[in-house]
JSON list of C-alpha atoms in Angstrom, two decimals:
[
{"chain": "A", "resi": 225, "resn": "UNK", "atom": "CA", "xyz": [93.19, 82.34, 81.34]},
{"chain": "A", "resi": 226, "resn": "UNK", "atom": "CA", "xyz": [92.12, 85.69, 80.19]},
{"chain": "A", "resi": 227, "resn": "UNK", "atom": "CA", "xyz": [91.03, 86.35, 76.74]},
{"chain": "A", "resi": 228, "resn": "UNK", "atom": "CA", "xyz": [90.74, 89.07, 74.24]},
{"chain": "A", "resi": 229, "resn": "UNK", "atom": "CA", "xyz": [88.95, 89.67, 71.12]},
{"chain": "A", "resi": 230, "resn": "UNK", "atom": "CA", "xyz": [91.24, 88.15, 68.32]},
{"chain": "A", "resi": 231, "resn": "UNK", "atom": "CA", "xyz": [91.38, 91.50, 65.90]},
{"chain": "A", "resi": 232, "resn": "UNK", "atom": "CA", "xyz": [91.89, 88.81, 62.86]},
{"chain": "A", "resi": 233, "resn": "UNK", "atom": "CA", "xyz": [88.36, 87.94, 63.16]},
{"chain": "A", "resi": 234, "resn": "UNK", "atom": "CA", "xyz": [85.35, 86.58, 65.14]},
{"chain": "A", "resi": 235, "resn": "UNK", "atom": "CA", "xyz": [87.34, 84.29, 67.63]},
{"chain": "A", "resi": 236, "resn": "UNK", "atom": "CA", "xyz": [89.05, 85.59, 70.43]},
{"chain": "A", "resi": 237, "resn": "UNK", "atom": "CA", "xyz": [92.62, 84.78, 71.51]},
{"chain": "A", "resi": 238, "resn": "UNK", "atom": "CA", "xyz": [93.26, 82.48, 74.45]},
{"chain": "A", "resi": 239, "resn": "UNK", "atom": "CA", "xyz": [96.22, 82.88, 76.46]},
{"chain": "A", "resi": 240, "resn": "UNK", "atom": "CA", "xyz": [97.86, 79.35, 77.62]},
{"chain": "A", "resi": 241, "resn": "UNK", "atom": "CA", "xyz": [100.51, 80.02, 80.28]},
{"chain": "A", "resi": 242, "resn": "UNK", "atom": "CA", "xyz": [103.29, 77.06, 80.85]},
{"chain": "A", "resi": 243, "resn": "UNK", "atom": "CA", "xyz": [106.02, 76.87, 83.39]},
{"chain": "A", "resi": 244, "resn": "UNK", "atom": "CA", "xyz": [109.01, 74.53, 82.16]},
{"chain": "A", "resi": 245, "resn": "UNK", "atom": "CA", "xyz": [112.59, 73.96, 83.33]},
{"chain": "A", "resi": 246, "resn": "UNK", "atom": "CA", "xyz": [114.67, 74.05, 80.07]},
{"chain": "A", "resi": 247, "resn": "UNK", "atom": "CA", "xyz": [116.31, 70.77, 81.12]},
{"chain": "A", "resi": 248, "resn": "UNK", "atom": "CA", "xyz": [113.13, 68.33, 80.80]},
{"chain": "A", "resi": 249, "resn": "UNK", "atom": "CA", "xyz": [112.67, 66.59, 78.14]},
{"chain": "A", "resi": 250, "resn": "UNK", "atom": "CA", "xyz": [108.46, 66.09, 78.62]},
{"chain": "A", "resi": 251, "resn": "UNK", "atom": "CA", "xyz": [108.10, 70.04, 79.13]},
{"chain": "A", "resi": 252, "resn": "UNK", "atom": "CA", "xyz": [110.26, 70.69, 75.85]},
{"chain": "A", "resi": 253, "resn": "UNK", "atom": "CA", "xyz": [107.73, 67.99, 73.99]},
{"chain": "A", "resi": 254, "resn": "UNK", "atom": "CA", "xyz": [104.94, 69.57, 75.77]},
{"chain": "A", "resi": 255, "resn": "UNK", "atom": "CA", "xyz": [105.98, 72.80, 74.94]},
{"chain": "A", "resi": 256, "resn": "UNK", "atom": "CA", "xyz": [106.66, 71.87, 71.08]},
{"chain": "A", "resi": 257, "resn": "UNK", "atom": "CA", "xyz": [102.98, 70.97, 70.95]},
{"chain": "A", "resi": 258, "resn": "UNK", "atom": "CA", "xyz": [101.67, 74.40, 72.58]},
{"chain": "A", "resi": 259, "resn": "UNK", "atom": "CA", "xyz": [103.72, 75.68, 69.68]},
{"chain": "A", "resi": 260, "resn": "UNK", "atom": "CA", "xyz": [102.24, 74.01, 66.98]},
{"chain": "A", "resi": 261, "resn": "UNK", "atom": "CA", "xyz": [98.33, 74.69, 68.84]},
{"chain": "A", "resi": 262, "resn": "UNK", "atom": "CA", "xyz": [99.45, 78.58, 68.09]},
{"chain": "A", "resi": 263, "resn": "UNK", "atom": "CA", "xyz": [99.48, 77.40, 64.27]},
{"chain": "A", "resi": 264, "resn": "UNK", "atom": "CA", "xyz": [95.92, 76.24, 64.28]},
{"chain": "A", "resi": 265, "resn": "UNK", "atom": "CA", "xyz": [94.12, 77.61, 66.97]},
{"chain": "A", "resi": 266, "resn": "UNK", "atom": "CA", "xyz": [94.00, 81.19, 68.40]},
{"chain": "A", "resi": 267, "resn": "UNK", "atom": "CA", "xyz": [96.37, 80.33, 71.14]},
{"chain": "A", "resi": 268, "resn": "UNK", "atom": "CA", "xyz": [98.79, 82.36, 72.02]},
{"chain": "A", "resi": 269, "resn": "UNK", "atom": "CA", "xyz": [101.62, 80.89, 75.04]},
{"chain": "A", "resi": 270, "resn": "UNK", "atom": "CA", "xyz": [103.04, 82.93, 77.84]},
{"chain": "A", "resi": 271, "resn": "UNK", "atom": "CA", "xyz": [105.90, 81.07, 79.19]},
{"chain": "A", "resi": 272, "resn": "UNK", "atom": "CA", "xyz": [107.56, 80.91, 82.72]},
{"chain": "A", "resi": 273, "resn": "UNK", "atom": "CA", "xyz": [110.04, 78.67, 84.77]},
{"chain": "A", "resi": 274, "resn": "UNK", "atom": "CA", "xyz": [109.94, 76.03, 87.14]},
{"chain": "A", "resi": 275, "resn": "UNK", "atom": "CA", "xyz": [113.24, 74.64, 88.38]},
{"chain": "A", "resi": 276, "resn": "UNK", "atom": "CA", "xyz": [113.40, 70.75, 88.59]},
{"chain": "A", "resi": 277, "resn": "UNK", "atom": "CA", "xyz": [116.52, 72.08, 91.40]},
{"chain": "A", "resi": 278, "resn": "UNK", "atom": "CA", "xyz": [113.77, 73.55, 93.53]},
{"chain": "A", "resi": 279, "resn": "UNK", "atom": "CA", "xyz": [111.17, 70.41, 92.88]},
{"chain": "A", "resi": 280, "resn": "UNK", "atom": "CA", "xyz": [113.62, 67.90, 94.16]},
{"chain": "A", "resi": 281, "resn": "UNK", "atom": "CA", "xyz": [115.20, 69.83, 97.14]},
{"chain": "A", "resi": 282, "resn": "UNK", "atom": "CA", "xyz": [115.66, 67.12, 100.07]},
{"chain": "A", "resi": 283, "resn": "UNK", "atom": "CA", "xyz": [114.28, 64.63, 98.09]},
{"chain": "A", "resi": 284, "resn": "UNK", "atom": "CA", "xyz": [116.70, 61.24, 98.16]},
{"chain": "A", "resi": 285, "resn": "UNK", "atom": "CA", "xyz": [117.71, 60.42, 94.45]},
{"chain": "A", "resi": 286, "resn": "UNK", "atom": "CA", "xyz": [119.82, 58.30, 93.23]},
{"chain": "A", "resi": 287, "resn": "UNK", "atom": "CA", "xyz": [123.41, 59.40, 92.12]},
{"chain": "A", "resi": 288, "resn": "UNK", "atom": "CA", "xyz": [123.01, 60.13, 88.39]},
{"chain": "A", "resi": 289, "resn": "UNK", "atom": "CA", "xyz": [119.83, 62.06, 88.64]},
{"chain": "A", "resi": 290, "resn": "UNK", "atom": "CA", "xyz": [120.59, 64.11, 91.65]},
{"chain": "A", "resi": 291, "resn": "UNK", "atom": "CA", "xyz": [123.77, 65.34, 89.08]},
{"chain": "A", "resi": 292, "resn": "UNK", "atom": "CA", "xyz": [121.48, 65.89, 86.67]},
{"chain": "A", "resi": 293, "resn": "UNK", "atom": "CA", "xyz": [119.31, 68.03, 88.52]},
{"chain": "A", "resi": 294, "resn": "UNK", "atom": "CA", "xyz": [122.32, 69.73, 90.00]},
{"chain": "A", "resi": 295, "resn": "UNK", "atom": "CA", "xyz": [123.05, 70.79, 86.28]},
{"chain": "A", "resi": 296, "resn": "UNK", "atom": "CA", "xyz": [119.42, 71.90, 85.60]},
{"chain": "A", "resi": 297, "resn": "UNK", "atom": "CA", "xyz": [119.87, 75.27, 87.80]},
{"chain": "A", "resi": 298, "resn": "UNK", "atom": "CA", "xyz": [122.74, 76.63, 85.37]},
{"chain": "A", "resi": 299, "resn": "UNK", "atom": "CA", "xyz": [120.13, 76.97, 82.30]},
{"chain": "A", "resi": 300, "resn": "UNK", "atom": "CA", "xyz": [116.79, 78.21, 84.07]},
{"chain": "A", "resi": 301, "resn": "UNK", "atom": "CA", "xyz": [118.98, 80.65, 86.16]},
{"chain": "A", "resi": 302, "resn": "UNK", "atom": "CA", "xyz": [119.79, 81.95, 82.76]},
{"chain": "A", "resi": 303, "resn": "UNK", "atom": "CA", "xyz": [116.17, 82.26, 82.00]},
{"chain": "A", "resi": 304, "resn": "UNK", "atom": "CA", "xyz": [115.23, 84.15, 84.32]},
{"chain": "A", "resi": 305, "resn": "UNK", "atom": "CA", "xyz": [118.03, 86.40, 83.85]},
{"chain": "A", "resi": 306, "resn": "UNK", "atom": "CA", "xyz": [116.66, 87.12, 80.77]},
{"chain": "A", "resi": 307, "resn": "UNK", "atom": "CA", "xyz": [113.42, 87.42, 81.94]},
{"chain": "A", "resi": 308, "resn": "UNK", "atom": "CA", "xyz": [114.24, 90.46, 84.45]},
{"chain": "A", "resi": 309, "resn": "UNK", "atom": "CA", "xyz": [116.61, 92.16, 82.17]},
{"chain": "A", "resi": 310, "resn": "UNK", "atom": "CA", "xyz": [114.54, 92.03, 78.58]},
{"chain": "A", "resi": 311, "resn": "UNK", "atom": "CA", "xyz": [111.17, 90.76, 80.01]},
{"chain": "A", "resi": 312, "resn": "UNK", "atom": "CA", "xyz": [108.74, 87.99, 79.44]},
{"chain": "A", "resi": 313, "resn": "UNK", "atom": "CA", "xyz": [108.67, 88.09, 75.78]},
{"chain": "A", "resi": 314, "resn": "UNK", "atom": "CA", "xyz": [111.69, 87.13, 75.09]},
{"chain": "A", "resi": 315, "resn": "UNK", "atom": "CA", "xyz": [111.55, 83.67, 77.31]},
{"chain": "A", "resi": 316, "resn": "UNK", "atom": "CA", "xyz": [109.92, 81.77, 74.19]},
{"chain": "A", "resi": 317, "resn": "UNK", "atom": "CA", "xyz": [112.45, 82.44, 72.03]},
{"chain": "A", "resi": 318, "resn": "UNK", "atom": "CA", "xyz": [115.87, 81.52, 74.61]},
{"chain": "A", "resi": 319, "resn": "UNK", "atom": "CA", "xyz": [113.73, 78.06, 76.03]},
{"chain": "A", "resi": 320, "resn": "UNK", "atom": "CA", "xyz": [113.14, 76.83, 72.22]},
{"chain": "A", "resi": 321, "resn": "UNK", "atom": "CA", "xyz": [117.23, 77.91, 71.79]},
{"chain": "A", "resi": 322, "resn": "UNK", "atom": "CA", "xyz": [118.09, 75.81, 74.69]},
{"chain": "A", "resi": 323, "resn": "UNK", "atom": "CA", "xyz": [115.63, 72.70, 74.36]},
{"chain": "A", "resi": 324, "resn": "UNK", "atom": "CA", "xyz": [116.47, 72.23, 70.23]},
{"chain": "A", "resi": 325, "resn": "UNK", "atom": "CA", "xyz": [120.24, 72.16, 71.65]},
{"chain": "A", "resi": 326, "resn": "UNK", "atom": "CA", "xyz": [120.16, 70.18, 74.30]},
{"chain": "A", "resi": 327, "resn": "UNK", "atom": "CA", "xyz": [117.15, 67.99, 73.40]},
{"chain": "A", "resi": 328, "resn": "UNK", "atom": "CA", "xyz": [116.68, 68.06, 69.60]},
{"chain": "A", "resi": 329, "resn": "UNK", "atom": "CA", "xyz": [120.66, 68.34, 69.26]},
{"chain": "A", "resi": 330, "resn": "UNK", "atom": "CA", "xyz": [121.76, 66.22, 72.60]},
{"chain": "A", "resi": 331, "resn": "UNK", "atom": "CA", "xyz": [124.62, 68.78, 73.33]},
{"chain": "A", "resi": 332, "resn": "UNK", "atom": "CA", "xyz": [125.82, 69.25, 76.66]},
{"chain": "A", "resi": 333, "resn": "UNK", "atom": "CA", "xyz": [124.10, 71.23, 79.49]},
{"chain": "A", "resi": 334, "resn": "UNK", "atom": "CA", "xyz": [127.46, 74.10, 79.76]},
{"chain": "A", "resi": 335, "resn": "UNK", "atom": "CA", "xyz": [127.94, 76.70, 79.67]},
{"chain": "A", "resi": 336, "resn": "UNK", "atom": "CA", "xyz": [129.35, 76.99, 76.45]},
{"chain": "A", "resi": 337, "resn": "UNK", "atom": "CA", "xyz": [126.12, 75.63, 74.88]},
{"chain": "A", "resi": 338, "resn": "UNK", "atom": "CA", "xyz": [123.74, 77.85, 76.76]},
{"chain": "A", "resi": 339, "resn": "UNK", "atom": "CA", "xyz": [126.22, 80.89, 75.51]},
{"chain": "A", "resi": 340, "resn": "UNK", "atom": "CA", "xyz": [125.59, 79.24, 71.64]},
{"chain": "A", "resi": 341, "resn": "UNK", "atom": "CA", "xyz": [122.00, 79.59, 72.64]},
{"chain": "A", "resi": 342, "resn": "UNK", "atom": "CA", "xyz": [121.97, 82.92, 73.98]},
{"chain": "A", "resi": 343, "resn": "UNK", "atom": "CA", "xyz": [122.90, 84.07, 70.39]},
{"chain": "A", "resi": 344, "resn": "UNK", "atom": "CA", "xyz": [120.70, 81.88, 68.57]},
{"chain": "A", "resi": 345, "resn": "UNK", "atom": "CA", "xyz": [118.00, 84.14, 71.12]},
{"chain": "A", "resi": 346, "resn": "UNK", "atom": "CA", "xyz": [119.64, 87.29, 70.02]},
{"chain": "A", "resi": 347, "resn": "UNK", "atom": "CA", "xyz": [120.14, 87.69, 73.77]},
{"chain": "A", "resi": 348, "resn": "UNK", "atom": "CA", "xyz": [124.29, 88.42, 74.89]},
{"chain": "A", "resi": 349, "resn": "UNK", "atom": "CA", "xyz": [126.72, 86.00, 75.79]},
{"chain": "A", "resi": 350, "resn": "UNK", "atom": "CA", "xyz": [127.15, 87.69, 79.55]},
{"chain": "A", "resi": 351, "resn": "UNK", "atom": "CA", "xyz": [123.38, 86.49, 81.24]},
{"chain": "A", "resi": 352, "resn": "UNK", "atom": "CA", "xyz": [125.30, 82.83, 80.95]},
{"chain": "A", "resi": 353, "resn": "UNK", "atom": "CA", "xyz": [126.94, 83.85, 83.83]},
{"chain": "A", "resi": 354, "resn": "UNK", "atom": "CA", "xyz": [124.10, 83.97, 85.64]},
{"chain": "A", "resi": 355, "resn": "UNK", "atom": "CA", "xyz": [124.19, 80.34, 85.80]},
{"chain": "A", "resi": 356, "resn": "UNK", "atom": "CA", "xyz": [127.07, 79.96, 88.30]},
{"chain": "A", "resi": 357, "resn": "UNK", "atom": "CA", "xyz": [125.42, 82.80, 90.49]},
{"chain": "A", "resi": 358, "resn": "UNK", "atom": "CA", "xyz": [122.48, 83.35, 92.93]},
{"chain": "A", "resi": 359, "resn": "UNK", "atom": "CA", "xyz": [121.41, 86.45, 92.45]},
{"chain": "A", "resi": 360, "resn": "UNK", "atom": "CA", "xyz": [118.05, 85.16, 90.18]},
{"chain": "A", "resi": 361, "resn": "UNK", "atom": "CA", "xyz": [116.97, 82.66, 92.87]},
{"chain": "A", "resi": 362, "resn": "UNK", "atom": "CA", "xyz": [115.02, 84.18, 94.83]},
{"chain": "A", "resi": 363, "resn": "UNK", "atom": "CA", "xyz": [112.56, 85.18, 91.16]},
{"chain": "A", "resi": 364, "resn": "UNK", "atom": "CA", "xyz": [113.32, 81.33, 90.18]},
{"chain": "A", "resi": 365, "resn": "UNK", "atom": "CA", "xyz": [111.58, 80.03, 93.52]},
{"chain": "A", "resi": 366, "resn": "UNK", "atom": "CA", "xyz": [108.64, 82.85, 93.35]},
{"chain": "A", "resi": 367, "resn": "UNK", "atom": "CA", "xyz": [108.26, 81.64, 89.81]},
{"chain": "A", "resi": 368, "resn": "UNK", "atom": "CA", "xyz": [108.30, 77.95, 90.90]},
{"chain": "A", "resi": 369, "resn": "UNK", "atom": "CA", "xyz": [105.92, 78.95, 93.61]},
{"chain": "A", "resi": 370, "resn": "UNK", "atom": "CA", "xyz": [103.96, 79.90, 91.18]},
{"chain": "A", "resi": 371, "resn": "UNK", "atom": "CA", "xyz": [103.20, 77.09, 89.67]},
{"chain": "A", "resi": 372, "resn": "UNK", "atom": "CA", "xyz": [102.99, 74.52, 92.49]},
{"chain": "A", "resi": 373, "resn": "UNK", "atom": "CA", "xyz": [99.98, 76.93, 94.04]},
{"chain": "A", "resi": 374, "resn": "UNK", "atom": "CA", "xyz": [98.13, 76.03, 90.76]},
{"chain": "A", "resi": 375, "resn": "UNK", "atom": "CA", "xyz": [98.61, 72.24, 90.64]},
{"chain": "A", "resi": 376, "resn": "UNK", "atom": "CA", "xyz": [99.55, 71.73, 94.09]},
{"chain": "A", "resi": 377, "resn": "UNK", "atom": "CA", "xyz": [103.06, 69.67, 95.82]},
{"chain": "A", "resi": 378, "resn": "UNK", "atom": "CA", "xyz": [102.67, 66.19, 94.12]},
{"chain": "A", "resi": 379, "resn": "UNK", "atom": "CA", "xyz": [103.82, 66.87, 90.47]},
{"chain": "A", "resi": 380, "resn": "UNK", "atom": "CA", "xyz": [106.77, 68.08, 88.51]},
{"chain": "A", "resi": 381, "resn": "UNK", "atom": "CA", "xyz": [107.57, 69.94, 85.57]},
{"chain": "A", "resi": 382, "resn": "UNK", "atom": "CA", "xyz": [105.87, 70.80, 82.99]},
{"chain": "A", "resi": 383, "resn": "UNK", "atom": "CA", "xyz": [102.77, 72.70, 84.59]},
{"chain": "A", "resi": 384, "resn": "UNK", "atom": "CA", "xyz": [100.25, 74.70, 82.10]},
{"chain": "A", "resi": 385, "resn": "UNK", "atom": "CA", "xyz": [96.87, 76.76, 82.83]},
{"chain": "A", "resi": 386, "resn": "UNK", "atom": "CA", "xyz": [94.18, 76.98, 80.27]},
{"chain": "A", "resi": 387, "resn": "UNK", "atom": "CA", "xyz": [90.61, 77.98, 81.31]},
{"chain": "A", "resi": 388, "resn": "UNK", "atom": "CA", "xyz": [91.85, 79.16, 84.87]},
{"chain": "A", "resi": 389, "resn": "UNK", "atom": "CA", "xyz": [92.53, 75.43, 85.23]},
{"chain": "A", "resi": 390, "resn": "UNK", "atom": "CA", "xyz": [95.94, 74.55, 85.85]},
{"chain": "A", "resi": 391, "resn": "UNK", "atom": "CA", "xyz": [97.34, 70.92, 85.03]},
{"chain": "A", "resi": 392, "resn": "UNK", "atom": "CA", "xyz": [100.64, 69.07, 85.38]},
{"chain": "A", "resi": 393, "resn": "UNK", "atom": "CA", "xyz": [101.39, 67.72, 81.77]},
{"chain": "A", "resi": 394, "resn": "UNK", "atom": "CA", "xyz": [99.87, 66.72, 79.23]},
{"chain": "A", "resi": 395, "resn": "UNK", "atom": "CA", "xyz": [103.03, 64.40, 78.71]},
{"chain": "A", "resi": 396, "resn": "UNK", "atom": "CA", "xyz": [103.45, 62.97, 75.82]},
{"chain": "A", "resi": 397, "resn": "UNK", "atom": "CA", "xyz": [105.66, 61.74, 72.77]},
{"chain": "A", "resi": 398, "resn": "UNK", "atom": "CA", "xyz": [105.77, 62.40, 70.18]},
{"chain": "A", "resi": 399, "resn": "UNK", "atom": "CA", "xyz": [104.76, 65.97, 69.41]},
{"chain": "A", "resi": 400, "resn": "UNK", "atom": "CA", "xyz": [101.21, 66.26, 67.86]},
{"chain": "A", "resi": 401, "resn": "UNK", "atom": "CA", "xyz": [102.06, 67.96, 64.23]},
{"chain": "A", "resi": 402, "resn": "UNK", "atom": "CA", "xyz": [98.96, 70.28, 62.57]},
{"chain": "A", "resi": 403, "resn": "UNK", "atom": "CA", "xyz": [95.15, 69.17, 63.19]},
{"chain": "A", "resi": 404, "resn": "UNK", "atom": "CA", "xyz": [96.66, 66.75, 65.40]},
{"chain": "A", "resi": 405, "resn": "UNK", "atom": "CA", "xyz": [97.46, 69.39, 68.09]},
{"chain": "A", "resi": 406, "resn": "UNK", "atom": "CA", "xyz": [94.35, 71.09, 68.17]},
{"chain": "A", "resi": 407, "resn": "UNK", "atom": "CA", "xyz": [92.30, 68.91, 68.71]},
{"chain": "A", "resi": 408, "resn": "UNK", "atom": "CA", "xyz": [94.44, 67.39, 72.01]},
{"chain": "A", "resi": 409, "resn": "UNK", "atom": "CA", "xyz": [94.25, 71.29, 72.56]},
{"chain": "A", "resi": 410, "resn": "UNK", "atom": "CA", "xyz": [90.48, 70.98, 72.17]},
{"chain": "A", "resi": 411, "resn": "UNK", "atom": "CA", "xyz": [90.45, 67.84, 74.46]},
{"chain": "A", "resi": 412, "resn": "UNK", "atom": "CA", "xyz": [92.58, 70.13, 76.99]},
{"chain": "A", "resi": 413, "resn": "UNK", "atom": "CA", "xyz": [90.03, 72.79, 76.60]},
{"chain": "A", "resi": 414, "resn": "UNK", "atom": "CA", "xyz": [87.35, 70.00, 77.48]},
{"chain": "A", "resi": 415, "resn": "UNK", "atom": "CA", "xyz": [88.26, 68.50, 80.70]},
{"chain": "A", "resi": 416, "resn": "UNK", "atom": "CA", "xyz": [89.54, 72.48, 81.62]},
{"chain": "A", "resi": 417, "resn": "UNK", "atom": "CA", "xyz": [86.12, 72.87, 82.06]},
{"chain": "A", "resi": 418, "resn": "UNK", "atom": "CA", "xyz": [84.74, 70.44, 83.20]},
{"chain": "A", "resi": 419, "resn": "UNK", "atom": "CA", "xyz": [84.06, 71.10, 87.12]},
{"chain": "A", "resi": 420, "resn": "UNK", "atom": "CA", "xyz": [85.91, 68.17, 89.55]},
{"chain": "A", "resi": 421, "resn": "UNK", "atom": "CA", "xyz": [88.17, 66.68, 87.09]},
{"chain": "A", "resi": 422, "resn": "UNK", "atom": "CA", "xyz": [91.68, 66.27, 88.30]},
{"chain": "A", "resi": 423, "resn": "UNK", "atom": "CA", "xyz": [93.60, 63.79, 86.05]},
{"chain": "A", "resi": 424, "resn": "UNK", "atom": "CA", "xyz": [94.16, 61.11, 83.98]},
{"chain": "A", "resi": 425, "resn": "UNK", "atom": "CA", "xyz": [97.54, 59.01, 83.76]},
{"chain": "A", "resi": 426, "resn": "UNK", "atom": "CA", "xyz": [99.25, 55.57, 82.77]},
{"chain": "A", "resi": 427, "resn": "UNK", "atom": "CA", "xyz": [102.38, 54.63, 82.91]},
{"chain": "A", "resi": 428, "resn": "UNK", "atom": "CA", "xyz": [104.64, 55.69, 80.39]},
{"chain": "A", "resi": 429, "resn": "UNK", "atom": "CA", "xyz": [106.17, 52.98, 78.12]},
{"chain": "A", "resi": 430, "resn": "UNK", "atom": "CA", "xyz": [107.83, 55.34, 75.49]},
{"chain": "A", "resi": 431, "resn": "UNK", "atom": "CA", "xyz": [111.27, 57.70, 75.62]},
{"chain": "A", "resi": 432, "resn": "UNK", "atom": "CA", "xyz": [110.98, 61.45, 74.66]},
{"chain": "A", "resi": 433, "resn": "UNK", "atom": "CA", "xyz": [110.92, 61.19, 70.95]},
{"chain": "A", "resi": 434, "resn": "UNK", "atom": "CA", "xyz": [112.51, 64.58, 69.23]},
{"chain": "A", "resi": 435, "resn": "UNK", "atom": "CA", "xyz": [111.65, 65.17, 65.83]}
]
């Protein structure tokens, strides 16, 4: 995580980076939280994909998630078409396009919905068709790689780095609002630095709650 002085005052700006795959419902809450740290904290978020296609590859899954995964690639294929054609910046805007539609909203992973999204980006209607195609994969799996160096082969989507410490998560639900997400950003912060610690985890006994 590299930092700069923060030309609003005395603090300095830290940079959180997150990789997410537009389709999962825990990165999009996740990723609703980083927003609301940006409120309250000088964070500011540098997003970049994962692809849920590329974590599960091989893997034996039963019928109805292996066709949702197979849907996953259209969206993040679009991402990263965006990515290379209008650069990084403008990732943050298309992923909270496509997660208020398909999570917030529950509309359909098509391409007709990641086109509505496109223009809710400001981005045009023609990178959808960079769903369908291959051409982005190859940046899609470095990106991927990416991540999975950080946090290593045994965890999924959503990965974030804060403090040069990489985790997987934090999941949760439902998004911390205000003071609320600062100070899990502060707890982040804590075990960040703290030298040895790898994780903490329970089971999960809630659904993705989108509000």
């Amino acid at each position: 995580m590299t930092q700069t002085p923060d030309s609003g005052g005395d603090q300095e700006t830290a940079y959180a980076d997150m990789w997410f795959d537009p389709a999962c419902p825990w990165a999009w809450i996740t990723s609703r939280w980083l927003v609301e740290v940006e409120k309250v904290r000088p964070v500011r978020v540098r997003w970049h994909v994962m692809s849920l296609g590329v974590l599960n590859e091989g893997r034996d899954l039963p019928e109805e998630y292996r066709e949702s995964i197979d849907r996953s690639w259209e969206a993040v294929r679009v991402c990263v078409a965006a990515e290379r054609r209008f650069g990084p910046e403008v990732l943050g805007g298309l992923y909270t396009a496509l997660g208020t539609r398909f999570h917030n909203n529950g509309e359909p992973r098509t391409a007709d919905t990641i086109r509505a999204a496109l223009a809710d980006a400001g981005l045009p209607g023609d990178l959808a068709e960079a769903g369908t195609a291959t051409e982005y994969d190859e940046a899609l799996r470095a990106s991927h790689a990416e991540a999975m160096k950080l946090v290593g082969e045994d965890v999924g989507t959503p990965v974030i780095q804060v403090a040069d410490t990489a985790f997987f998560g934090p999941v949760l639900t439902p998004v911390p609002r205000g003071e609320d997400a600062g100070k899990l950003w502060d707890g982040v912060l804590l075990v960040a630095g703290t030298d040895g610690f790898f994780e903490l985890k329970r089971t999960r006994t809630r659904a993705p709650v989108f509000d």
